[in-house]
mmCIF file of C-alpha atoms in Angstrom:
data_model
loop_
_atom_site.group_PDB
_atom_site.id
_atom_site.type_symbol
_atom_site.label_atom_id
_atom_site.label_comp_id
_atom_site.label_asym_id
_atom_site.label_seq_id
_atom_site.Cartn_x
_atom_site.Cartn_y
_atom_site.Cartn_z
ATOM 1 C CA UNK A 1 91.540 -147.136 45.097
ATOM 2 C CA UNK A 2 90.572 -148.215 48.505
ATOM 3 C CA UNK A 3 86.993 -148.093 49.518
ATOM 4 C CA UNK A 4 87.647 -146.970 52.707
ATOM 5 C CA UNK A 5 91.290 -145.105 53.564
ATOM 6 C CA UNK A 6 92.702 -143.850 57.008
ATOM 7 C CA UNK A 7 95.919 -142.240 58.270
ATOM 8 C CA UNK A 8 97.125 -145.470 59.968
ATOM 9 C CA UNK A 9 99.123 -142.997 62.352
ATOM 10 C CA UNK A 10 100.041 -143.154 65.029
ATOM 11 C CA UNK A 11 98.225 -140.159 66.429
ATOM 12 C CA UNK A 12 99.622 -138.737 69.777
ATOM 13 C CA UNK A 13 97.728 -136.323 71.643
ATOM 14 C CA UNK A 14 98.162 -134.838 74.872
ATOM 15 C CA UNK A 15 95.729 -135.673 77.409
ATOM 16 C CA UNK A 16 92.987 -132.948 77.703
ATOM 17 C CA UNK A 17 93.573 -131.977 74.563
ATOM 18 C CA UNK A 18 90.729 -132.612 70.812
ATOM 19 C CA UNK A 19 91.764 -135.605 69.053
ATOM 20 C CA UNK A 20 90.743 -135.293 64.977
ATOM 21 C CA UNK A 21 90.729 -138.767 63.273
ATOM 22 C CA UNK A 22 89.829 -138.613 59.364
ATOM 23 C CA UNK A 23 88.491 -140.989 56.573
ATOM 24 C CA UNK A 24 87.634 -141.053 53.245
ATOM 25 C CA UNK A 25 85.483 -142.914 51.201
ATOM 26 C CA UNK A 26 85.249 -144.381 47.819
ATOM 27 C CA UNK A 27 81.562 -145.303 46.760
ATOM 28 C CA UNK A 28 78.978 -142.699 47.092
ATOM 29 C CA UNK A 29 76.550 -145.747 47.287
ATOM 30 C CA UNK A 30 77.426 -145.962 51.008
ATOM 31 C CA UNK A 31 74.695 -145.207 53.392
ATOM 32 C CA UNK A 32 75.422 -144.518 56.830
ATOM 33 C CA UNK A 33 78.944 -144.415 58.017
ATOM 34 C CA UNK A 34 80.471 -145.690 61.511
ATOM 35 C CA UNK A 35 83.554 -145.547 64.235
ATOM 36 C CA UNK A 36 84.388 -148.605 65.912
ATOM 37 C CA UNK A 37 87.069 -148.347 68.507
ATOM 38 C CA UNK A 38 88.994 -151.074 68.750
ATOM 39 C CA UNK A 39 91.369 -152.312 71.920
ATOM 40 C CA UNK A 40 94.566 -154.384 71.232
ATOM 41 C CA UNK A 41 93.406 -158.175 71.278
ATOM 42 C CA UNK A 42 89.721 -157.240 71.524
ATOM 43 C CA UNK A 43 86.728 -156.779 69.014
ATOM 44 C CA UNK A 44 85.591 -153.501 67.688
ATOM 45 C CA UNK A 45 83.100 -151.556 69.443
ATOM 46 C CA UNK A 46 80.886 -148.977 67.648
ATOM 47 C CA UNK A 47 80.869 -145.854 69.175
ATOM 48 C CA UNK A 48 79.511 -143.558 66.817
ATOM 49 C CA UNK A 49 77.303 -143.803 63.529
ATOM 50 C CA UNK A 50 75.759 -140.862 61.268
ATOM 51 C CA UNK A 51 73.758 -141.014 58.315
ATOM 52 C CA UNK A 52 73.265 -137.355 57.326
ATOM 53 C CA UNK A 53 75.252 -134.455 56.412
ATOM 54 C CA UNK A 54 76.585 -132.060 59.392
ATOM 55 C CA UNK A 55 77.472 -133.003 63.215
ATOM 56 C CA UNK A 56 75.967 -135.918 65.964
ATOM 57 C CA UNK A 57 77.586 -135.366 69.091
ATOM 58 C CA UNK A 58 77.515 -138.259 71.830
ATOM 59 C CA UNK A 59 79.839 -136.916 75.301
ATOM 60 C CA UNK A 60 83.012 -136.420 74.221
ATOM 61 C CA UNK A 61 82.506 -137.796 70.833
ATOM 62 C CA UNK A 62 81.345 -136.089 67.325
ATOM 63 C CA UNK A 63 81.227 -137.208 63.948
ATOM 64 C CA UNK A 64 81.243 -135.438 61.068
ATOM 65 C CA UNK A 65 80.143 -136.696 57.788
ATOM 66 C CA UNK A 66 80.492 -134.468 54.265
ATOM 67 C CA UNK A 67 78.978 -136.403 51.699
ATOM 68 C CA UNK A 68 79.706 -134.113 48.925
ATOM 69 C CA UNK A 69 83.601 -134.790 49.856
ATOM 70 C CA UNK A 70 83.101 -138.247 50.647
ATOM 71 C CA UNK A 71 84.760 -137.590 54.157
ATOM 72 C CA UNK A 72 83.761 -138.407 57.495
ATOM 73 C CA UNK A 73 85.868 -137.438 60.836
ATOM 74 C CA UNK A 74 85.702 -138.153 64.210
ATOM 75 C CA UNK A 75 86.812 -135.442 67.539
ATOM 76 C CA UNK A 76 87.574 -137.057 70.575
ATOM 77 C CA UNK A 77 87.273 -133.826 73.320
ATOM 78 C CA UNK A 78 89.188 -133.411 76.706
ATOM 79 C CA UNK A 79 91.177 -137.162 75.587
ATOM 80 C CA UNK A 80 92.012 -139.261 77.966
ATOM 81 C CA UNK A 81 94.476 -142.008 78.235
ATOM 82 C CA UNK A 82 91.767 -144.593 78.093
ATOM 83 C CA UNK A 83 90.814 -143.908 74.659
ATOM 84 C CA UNK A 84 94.076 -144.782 73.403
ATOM 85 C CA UNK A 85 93.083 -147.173 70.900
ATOM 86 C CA UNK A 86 92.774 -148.130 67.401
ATOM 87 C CA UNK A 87 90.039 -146.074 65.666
ATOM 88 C CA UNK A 88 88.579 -147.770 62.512
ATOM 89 C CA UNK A 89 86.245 -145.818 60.332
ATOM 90 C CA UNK A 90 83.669 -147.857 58.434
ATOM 91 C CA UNK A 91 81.270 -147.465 55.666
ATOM 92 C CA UNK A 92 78.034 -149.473 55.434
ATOM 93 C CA UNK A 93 77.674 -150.716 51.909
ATOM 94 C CA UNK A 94 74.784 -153.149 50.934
ATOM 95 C CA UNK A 95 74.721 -154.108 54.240
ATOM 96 C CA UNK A 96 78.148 -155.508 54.410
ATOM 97 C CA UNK A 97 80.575 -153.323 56.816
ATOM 98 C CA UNK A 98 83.277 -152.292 54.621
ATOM 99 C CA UNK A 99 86.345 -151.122 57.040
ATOM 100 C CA UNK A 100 89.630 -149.188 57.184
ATOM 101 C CA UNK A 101 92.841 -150.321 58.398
ATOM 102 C CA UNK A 102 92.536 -148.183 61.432
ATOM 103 C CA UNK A 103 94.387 -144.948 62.765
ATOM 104 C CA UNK A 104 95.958 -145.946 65.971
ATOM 105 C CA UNK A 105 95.851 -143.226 68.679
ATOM 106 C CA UNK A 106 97.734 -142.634 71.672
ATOM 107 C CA UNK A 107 97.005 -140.664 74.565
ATOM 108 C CA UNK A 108 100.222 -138.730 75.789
ATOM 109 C CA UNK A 109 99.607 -138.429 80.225
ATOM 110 C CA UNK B 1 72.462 -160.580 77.658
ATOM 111 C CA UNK B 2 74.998 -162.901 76.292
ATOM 112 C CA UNK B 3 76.999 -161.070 73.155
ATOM 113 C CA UNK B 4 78.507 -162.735 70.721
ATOM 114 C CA UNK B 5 80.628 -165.879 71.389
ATOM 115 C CA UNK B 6 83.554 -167.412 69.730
ATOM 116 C CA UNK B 7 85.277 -170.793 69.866
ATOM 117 C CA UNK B 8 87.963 -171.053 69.733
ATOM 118 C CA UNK B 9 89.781 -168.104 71.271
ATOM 119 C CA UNK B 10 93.006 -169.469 68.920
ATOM 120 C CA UNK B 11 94.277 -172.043 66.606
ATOM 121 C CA UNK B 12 97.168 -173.334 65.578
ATOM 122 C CA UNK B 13 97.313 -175.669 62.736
ATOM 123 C CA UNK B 14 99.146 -176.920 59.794
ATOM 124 C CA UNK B 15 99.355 -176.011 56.657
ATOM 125 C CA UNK B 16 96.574 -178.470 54.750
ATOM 126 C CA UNK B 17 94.613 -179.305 57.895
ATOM 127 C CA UNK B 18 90.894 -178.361 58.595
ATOM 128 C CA UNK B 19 90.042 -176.100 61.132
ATOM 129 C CA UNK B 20 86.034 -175.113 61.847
ATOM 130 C CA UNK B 21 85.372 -172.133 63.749
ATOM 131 C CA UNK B 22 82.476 -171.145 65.737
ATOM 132 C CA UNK B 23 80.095 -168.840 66.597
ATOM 133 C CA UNK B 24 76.790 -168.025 68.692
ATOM 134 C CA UNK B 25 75.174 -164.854 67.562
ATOM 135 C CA UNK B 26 73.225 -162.976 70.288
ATOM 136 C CA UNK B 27 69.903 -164.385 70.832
ATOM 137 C CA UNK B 28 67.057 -163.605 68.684
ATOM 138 C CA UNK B 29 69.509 -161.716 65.763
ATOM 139 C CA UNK B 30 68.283 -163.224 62.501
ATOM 140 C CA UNK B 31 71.864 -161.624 60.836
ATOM 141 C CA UNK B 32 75.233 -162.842 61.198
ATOM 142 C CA UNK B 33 78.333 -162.198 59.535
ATOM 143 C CA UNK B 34 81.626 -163.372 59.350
ATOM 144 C CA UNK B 35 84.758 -160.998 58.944
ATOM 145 C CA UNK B 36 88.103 -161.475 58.467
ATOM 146 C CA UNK B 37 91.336 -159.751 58.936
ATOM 147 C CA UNK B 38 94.779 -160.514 57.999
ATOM 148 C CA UNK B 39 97.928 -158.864 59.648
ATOM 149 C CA UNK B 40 98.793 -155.519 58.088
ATOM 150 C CA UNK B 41 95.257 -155.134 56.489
ATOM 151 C CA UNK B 42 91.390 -154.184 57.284
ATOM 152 C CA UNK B 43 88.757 -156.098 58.751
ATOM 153 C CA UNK B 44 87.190 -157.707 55.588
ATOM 154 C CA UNK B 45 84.021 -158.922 55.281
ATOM 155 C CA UNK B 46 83.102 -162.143 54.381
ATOM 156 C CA UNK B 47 79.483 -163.585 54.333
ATOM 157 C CA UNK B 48 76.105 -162.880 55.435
ATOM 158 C CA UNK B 49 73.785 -165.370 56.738
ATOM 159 C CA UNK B 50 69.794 -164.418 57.264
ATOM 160 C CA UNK B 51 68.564 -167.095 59.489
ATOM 161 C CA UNK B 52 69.959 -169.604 57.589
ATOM 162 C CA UNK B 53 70.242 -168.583 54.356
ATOM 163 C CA UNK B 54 73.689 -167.018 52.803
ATOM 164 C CA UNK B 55 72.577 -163.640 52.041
ATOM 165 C CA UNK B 56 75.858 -162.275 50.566
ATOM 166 C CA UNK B 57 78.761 -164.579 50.344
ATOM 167 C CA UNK B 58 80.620 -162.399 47.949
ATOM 168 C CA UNK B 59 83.883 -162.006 50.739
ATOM 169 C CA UNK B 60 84.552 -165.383 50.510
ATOM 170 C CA UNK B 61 87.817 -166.066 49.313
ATOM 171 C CA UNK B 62 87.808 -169.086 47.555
ATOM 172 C CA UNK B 63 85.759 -172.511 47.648
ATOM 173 C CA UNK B 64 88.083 -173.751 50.932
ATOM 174 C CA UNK B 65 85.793 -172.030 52.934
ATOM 175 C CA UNK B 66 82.525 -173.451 54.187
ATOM 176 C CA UNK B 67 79.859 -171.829 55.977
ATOM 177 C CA UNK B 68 76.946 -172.993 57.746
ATOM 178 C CA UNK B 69 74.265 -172.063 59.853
ATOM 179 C CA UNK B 70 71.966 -174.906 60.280
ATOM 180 C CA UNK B 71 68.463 -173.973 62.190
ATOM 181 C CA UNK B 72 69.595 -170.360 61.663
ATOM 182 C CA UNK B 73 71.033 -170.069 65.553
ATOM 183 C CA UNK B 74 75.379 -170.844 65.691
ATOM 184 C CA UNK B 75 77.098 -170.744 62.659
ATOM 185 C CA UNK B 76 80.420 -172.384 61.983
ATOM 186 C CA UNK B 77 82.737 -171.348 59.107
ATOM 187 C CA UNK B 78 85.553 -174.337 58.141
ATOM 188 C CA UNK B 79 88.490 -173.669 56.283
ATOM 189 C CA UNK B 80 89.834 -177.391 54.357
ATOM 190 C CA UNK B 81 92.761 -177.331 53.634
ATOM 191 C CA UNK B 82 93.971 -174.328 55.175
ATOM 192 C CA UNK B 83 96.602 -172.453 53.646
ATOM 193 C CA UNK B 84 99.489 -170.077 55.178
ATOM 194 C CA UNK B 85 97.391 -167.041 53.836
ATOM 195 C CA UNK B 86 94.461 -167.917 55.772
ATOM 196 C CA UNK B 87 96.428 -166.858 58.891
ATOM 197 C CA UNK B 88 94.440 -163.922 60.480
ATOM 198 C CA UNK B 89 91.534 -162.944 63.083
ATOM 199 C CA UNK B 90 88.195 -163.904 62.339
ATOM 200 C CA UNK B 91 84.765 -161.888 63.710
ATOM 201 C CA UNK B 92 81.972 -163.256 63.830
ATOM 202 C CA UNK B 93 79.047 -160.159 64.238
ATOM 203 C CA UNK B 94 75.436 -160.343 64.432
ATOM 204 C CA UNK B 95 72.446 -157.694 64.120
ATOM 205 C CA UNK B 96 68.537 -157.841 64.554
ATOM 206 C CA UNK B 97 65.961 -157.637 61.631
ATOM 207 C CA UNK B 98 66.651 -155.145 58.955
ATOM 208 C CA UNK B 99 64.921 -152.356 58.634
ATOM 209 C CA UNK B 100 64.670 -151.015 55.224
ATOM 210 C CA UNK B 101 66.911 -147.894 55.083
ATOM 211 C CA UNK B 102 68.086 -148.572 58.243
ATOM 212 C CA UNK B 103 71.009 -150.006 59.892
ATOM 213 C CA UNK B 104 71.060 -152.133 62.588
ATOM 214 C CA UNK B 105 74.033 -152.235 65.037
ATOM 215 C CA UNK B 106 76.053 -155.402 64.515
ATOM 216 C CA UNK B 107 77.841 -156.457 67.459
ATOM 217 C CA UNK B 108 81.114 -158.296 67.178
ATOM 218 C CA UNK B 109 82.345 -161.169 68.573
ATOM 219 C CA UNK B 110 85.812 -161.440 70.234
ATOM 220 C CA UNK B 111 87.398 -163.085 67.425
ATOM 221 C CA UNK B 112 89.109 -166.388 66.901
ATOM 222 C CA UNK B 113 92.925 -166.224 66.048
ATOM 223 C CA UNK B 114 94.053 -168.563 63.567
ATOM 224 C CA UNK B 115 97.470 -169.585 62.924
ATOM 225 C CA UNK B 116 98.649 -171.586 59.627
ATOM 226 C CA UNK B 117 101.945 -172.805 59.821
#
């Protein structure tokens, strides 16, 4: 089983609209969970991170994070054609990043 | 603040050469890791240097891979011989102290590109 799995997509979204990425996780050892965003040719970036049950909003971002399920998501609101990306969920385990493979989204203009 | 650097940007080699790549962590981070990804998969994860001891090295593939990081500032991570399956992107990422409990935001590098042919 993979530690870390993703929809690879691609997920198309109109522009304005909620984007809903999703991830689940393998090893309930994990202790705080990220998104990285990731542009074609460049480096991830972390844009979000939670380490509890429930919600963290940050703008237009919000993580969710179910431990119980072993889930995490991630709602992109009022999406614009800039955060068409590739959206890689990742878990931290031991301190070592453990990644997905990515769900790549695309804004629709 | 300088991030994270990489050099080279890309490399092309043959198959059985020896290719080091490296990289300059963010000032004052004590952590650095190396990650890995090959087409078609995730970013994996590699090693773990504290300073400049190897704190995890469990990623590393096999013993063609060397990695350093003398006086616990750059680190450079050499691949002899390289093989066609060592084709792939490699991050470089580096964080501040740990705190216990806590994690600390590793920033990535842009990556070095390495080609095996």
């Amino acid at each position: 089983q993979k530690e870390v799995e993703q929809n690879s997509g691609p997920l198309s979204v109109p522009e304005g609209a909620i984007a809903s990425l999703n991830c689940t996780y393998s090893d309930r050892g994990s202790q705080s969970f990220f998104w990285y965003r990731q542009y074609s040719g460049k480096s991830p970036e972390l844009i979000m991170f939670i380490y509890s049950n429930g919600d963290k909003e940050d703008g237009r971002f919000t993580a969710q994070l179910n431990k119980a399920s072993q889930y995490v998501s991630l709602l992109i609101r009022d999406s614009q054609p800039s955060d068409s990306a590739t959206y890689l969920c990742a878990v931290n385990l031991y301190d070592k990043i453990i990644f997905g493979k990515g769900t790549r989204l695309h804004i629709l203009p | 603040e300088a991030g994270v650097t990489q050099f080279p940007s890309h490399s092309v080699i043959e198959k059985g050469q020896t290719v080091t790549l490296r990289c300059d962590p963010i000032s004052g981070h004590d952590n650095l890791y190396w990650y890995r990804r090959v087409m078609g998969k995730e970013i994996k994860f590699l090693l773990h240097f504290v300073k400049e001891s190897k704190q995890d090295e469990s990623g590393m593939p096999n013993n063609r891979f060397l990695a350093e990081r003398t006086g616990g500032t750059y680190s450079t991570l050499k691949v002899q011989p390289a093989e066609l399956e060592d084709s792939g992107v490699y991050f470089c990422a580096s964080s501040k102290n740990l705190l216990a409990g806590r994690y600390n935001e590793q920033f990535f590098g842009p990556g070095t590109r390495l080609t095996v042919l």
